Amino acid sequence: MTAYILRRLVSAIAVMAMVGIFIFLLLRLAPGDPAAIIAGDKAAPQVIAAIREQLGLNEPMPVQFVHWALNILGGDFGTSLFSGRPVLELISLRLEPTISISILTMMLSVSVGVSFGVLAAWRAGGLVDRILTAFATLGFSVPVFVIAFFLIYFFAISTHWLPVQGYVPIDNGPGPWFVHLILPILALSLPYIAFIARVTRASMLEVLSEDYMRTAAAKGATSYAMLFHHALKNAGAPILTVIGLSFAGLIGGVVITETVFNVPGIGRLVVDALNNRDYPIIQGVLILVSGLYVLINLAVDLGYTLIDPRIRY
């Protein structure tokens, strides 16, 4: 296991190196001159040239990459081209809303999605199974922003039960903080609940049809023991995989959700940076998100050995 973890860590470092090269080239070769954008439309050529020199854009591309990579490794993600503040500072100011939405969304998605999938597999072919399957198909098919607008119209505009937009820091009290997160969490979690439920159902049905499950039933095992002690554990590998994929897909969903509900998180920061062509912010967020994605994949791979003792590396 130790050797496997070391191999995976080396692989993760190699992946992050390739991601860094890709992100650097993608933004450097994109249309538009950052110096001209900062200087404005009516800026003199001398001003634009001075800004390019200040940003190091006149240096050869390999030299720019080496300087950029060394700064990243040293924890310096640069400064915003427009605000002049450090990128890590701007990201840290937006972390709380994004982390709050992401963690609560995954907690809701995993708990409800797995429960729905187990229940549908237990009652396969029955009314409960058909209802849950229809819900999963609908939830997986409808885009997040459509769900968000529907929730806003019903719960905020029509009934005034919940706030429409905005975010309240948890320092102002857990009550207001949670109330402002209900709609974003519901909008973002419904597709993942459907996704996890469908995979859980399919995996559970495959395990429930095995001979050892029929043997357990013949020995008088209760339905609870068969479902949760035997079937769910053996069906855990595909479920764990889809949970990891959901974490990765959550990154794109957060951008849409924060934009619709006007939540000042990382997603809004990225959208604003893209509109302003603020390259350091875009690069910093992409590097951090890529690192998180690699860590999630590593955690999923290690989790396989915990839920299925037959898997060894």
CSV table of N, CA, C and O in Angstrom, one decimal, residues 158-206:
chain,number,residue,atom,x,y,z
A,158,SER,N,-42.9,33.7,-5.1
A,158,SER,CA,-44.3,33.4,-4.9
A,158,SER,C,-44.6,33.3,-3.4
A,158,SER,O,-45.6,33.9,-2.9
A,159,THR,N,-43.9,32.6,-2.7
A,159,THR,CA,-44.2,32.3,-1.3
A,159,THR,C,-43.4,33.2,-0.3
A,159,THR,O,-43.8,33.3,0.9
A,160,HIS,N,-42.3,33.8,-0.7
A,160,HIS,CA,-41.4,34.6,0.2
A,160,HIS,C,-40.9,33.8,1.4
A,160,HIS,O,-40.7,34.4,2.4
A,161,TRP,N,-40.8,32.5,1.2
A,161,TRP,CA,-40.3,31.7,2.3
A,161,TRP,C,-38.8,31.8,2.5
A,161,TRP,O,-38.3,31.7,3.6
A,162,LEU,N,-38.0,32.0,1.4
A,162,LEU,CA,-36.6,32.0,1.4
A,162,LEU,C,-36.1,33.2,0.7
A,162,LEU,O,-36.7,33.8,-0.2
A,163,PRO,N,-34.9,33.7,1.0
A,163,PRO,CA,-34.3,34.9,0.3
A,163,PRO,C,-33.9,34.5,-1.1
A,163,PRO,O,-33.6,33.3,-1.4
A,164,VAL,N,-34.0,35.5,-2.0
A,164,VAL,CA,-33.8,35.2,-3.4
A,164,VAL,C,-32.3,35.0,-3.7
A,164,VAL,O,-31.9,34.0,-4.3
A,165,GLN,N,-31.5,36.0,-3.3
A,165,GLN,CA,-30.1,35.9,-3.6
A,165,GLN,C,-29.3,36.4,-2.4
A,165,GLN,O,-29.8,36.8,-1.4
A,166,GLY,N,-27.9,36.3,-2.6
A,166,GLY,CA,-27.0,36.8,-1.6
A,166,GLY,C,-26.5,35.7,-0.7
A,166,GLY,O,-26.8,34.6,-0.8
A,167,TYR,N,-25.6,36.2,0.2
A,167,TYR,CA,-24.9,35.3,1.1
A,167,TYR,C,-24.6,36.0,2.4
A,167,TYR,O,-24.2,37.1,2.4
A,168,VAL,N,-24.8,35.3,3.5
A,168,VAL,CA,-24.5,35.8,4.9
A,168,VAL,C,-23.4,34.9,5.5
A,168,VAL,O,-23.6,33.7,5.6
A,169,PRO,N,-22.3,35.6,5.9
A,169,PRO,CA,-21.2,34.8,6.5
A,169,PRO,C,-21.7,34.0,7.7
A,169,PRO,O,-22.6,34.5,8.4
A,170,ILE,N,-21.0,32.9,8.0
A,170,ILE,CA,-21.4,32.1,9.2
A,170,ILE,C,-21.1,32.9,10.5
A,170,ILE,O,-21.7,32.6,11.5
A,171,ASP,N,-20.2,33.9,10.4
A,171,ASP,CA,-20.0,34.7,11.6
A,171,ASP,C,-21.2,35.5,12.1
A,171,ASP,O,-21.3,35.8,13.3
A,172,ASN,N,-22.1,35.7,11.2
A,172,ASN,CA,-23.3,36.4,11.5
A,172,ASN,C,-24.4,35.6,12.1
A,172,ASN,O,-25.5,36.0,12.3
A,173,GLY,N,-24.1,34.3,12.3
A,173,GLY,CA,-25.1,33.4,12.9
A,173,GLY,C,-25.3,32.2,11.9
A,173,GLY,O,-25.5,32.4,10.7
A,174,PRO,N,-25.4,31.0,12.4
A,174,PRO,CA,-25.6,29.8,11.6
A,174,PRO,C,-27.0,29.8,10.9
A,174,PRO,O,-27.2,29.3,9.9
A,175,GLY,N,-28.0,30.5,11.6
A,175,GLY,CA,-29.3,30.5,11.0
A,175,GLY,C,-29.4,31.3,9.7
A,175,GLY,O,-29.8,30.7,8.7
A,176,PRO,N,-29.1,32.6,9.7
A,176,PRO,CA,-29.1,33.3,8.5
A,176,PRO,C,-28.1,32.7,7.4
A,176,PRO,O,-28.5,32.7,6.2
A,177,TRP,N,-27.0,32.2,7.9
A,177,TRP,CA,-26.1,31.6,6.9
A,177,TRP,C,-26.7,30.4,6.2
A,177,TRP,O,-26.6,30.3,5.0
A,178,PHE,N,-27.4,29.5,7.0
A,178,PHE,CA,-28.0,28.3,6.4
A,178,PHE,C,-29.2,28.7,5.5
A,178,PHE,O,-29.4,28.1,4.4
A,179,VAL,N,-30.0,29.6,5.9
A,179,VAL,CA,-31.2,30.0,5.2
A,179,VAL,C,-30.8,30.5,3.8
A,179,VAL,O,-31.5,30.2,2.8
A,180,HIS,N,-29.8,31.3,3.7
A,180,HIS,CA,-29.3,31.8,2.4
A,180,HIS,C,-28.7,30.8,1.5
A,180,HIS,O,-28.5,31.0,0.3
A,181,LEU,N,-28.4,29.6,2.1
A,181,LEU,CA,-27.8,28.5,1.3
A,181,LEU,C,-28.7,27.5,0.8
A,181,LEU,O,-28.4,26.6,0.0
A,182,ILE,N,-30.0,27.5,1.3
A,182,ILE,CA,-30.9,26.4,1.0
A,182,ILE,C,-31.2,26.3,-0.4
A,182,ILE,O,-31.1,25.2,-1.0
A,183,LEU,N,-31.5,27.4,-1.1
A,183,LEU,CA,-31.9,27.4,-2.5
A,183,LEU,C,-30.7,27.0,-3.4
A,183,LEU,O,-30.8,26.2,-4.3
A,184,PRO,N,-29.5,27.6,-3.2
A,184,PRO,CA,-28.3,27.1,-4.0
A,184,PRO,C,-28.0,25.7,-3.8
A,184,PRO,O,-27.7,25.0,-4.8
A,185,ILE,N,-28.1,25.2,-2.6
A,185,ILE,CA,-27.8,23.8,-2.3
A,185,ILE,C,-28.8,22.9,-3.0
A,185,ILE,O,-28.5,21.9,-3.6
A,186,LEU,N,-30.1,23.2,-2.9
A,186,LEU,CA,-31.2,22.4,-3.6
A,186,LEU,C,-31.0,22.4,-5.1
A,186,LEU,O,-31.1,21.3,-5.7
A,187,ALA,N,-30.7,23.5,-5.6
A,187,ALA,CA,-30.6,23.6,-7.1
A,187,ALA,C,-29.4,22.8,-7.6
A,187,ALA,O,-29.4,22.2,-8.6
A,188,LEU,N,-28.3,22.9,-6.8
A,188,LEU,CA,-27.1,22.2,-7.2
A,188,LEU,C,-27.1,20.7,-6.9
A,188,LEU,O,-26.5,19.9,-7.6
A,189,SER,N,-27.8,20.3,-5.9
A,189,SER,CA,-27.7,18.9,-5.4
A,189,SER,C,-28.7,18.0,-6.2
A,189,SER,O,-28.4,16.8,-6.3
A,190,LEU,N,-29.8,18.5,-6.8
A,190,LEU,CA,-30.8,17.6,-7.4
A,190,LEU,C,-30.2,16.8,-8.6
A,190,LEU,O,-30.4,15.6,-8.6
A,191,PRO,N,-29.4,17.4,-9.5
A,191,PRO,CA,-28.8,16.5,-10.5
A,191,PRO,C,-27.8,15.5,-9.9
A,191,PRO,O,-27.8,14.3,-10.4
A,192,TYR,N,-27.1,15.8,-8.9
A,192,TYR,CA,-26.2,14.8,-8.3
A,192,TYR,C,-26.9,13.7,-7.5
A,192,TYR,O,-26.5,12.6,-7.5
A,193,ILE,N,-28.0,14.1,-6.9
A,193,ILE,CA,-28.8,13.1,-6.2
A,193,ILE,C,-29.3,12.1,-7.3
A,193,ILE,O,-29.3,10.9,-7.0
A,194,ALA,N,-29.8,12.6,-8.4
A,194,ALA,CA,-30.3,11.7,-9.5
A,194,ALA,C,-29.2,10.8,-10.0
A,194,ALA,O,-29.4,9.6,-10.2
A,195,PHE,N,-28.0,11.4,-10.2
A,195,PHE,CA,-26.9,10.7,-10.8
A,195,PHE,C,-26.4,9.6,-9.8
A,195,PHE,O,-26.3,8.4,-10.2
A,196,ILE,N,-26.3,9.9,-8.5
A,196,ILE,CA,-25.8,8.9,-7.6
A,196,ILE,C,-26.9,7.8,-7.3
A,196,ILE,O,-26.6,6.7,-7.2
A,197,ALA,N,-28.1,8.2,-7.3
A,197,ALA,CA,-29.2,7.3,-7.1
A,197,ALA,C,-29.3,6.2,-8.3
A,197,ALA,O,-29.5,5.0,-8.0
A,198,ARG,N,-29.1,6.7,-9.5
A,198,ARG,CA,-29.2,5.8,-10.6
A,198,ARG,C,-28.0,4.8,-10.6
A,198,ARG,O,-28.2,3.6,-10.8
A,199,VAL,N,-26.8,5.3,-10.3
A,199,VAL,CA,-25.7,4.3,-10.2
A,199,VAL,C,-25.8,3.4,-9.1
A,199,VAL,O,-25.5,2.2,-9.2
A,200,THR,N,-26.3,3.9,-7.9
A,200,THR,CA,-26.5,3.1,-6.7
A,200,THR,C,-27.5,2.0,-7.0
A,200,THR,O,-27.3,0.8,-6.7
A,201,ARG,N,-28.6,2.3,-7.7
A,201,ARG,CA,-29.6,1.3,-8.0
A,201,ARG,C,-29.0,0.2,-8.9
A,201,ARG,O,-29.2,-1.0,-8.6
A,202,ALA,N,-28.3,0.6,-10.0
A,202,ALA,CA,-27.8,-0.4,-10.9
A,202,ALA,C,-26.8,-1.3,-10.2
A,202,ALA,O,-26.7,-2.5,-10.4
A,203,SER,N,-25.9,-0.7,-9.4
A,203,SER,CA,-24.9,-1.5,-8.7
A,203,SER,C,-25.5,-2.4,-7.7
A,203,SER,O,-25.1,-3.6,-7.5
A,204,MET,N,-26.5,-1.9,-7.0
A,204,MET,CA,-27.2,-2.8,-6.0
A,204,MET,C,-27.9,-3.9,-6.6
A,204,MET,O,-27.9,-5.1,-6.1
A,205,LEU,N,-28.6,-3.7,-7.7
A,205,LEU,CA,-29.3,-4.7,-8.4
A,205,LEU,C,-28.3,-5.8,-8.9
A,205,LEU,O,-28.7,-7.0,-8.8
A,206,GLU,N,-27.2,-5.4,-9.3
A,206,GLU,CA,-26.2,-6.4,-9.7
A,206,GLU,C,-25.7,-7.3,-8.6
A,206,GLU,O,-25.6,-8.5,-8.7
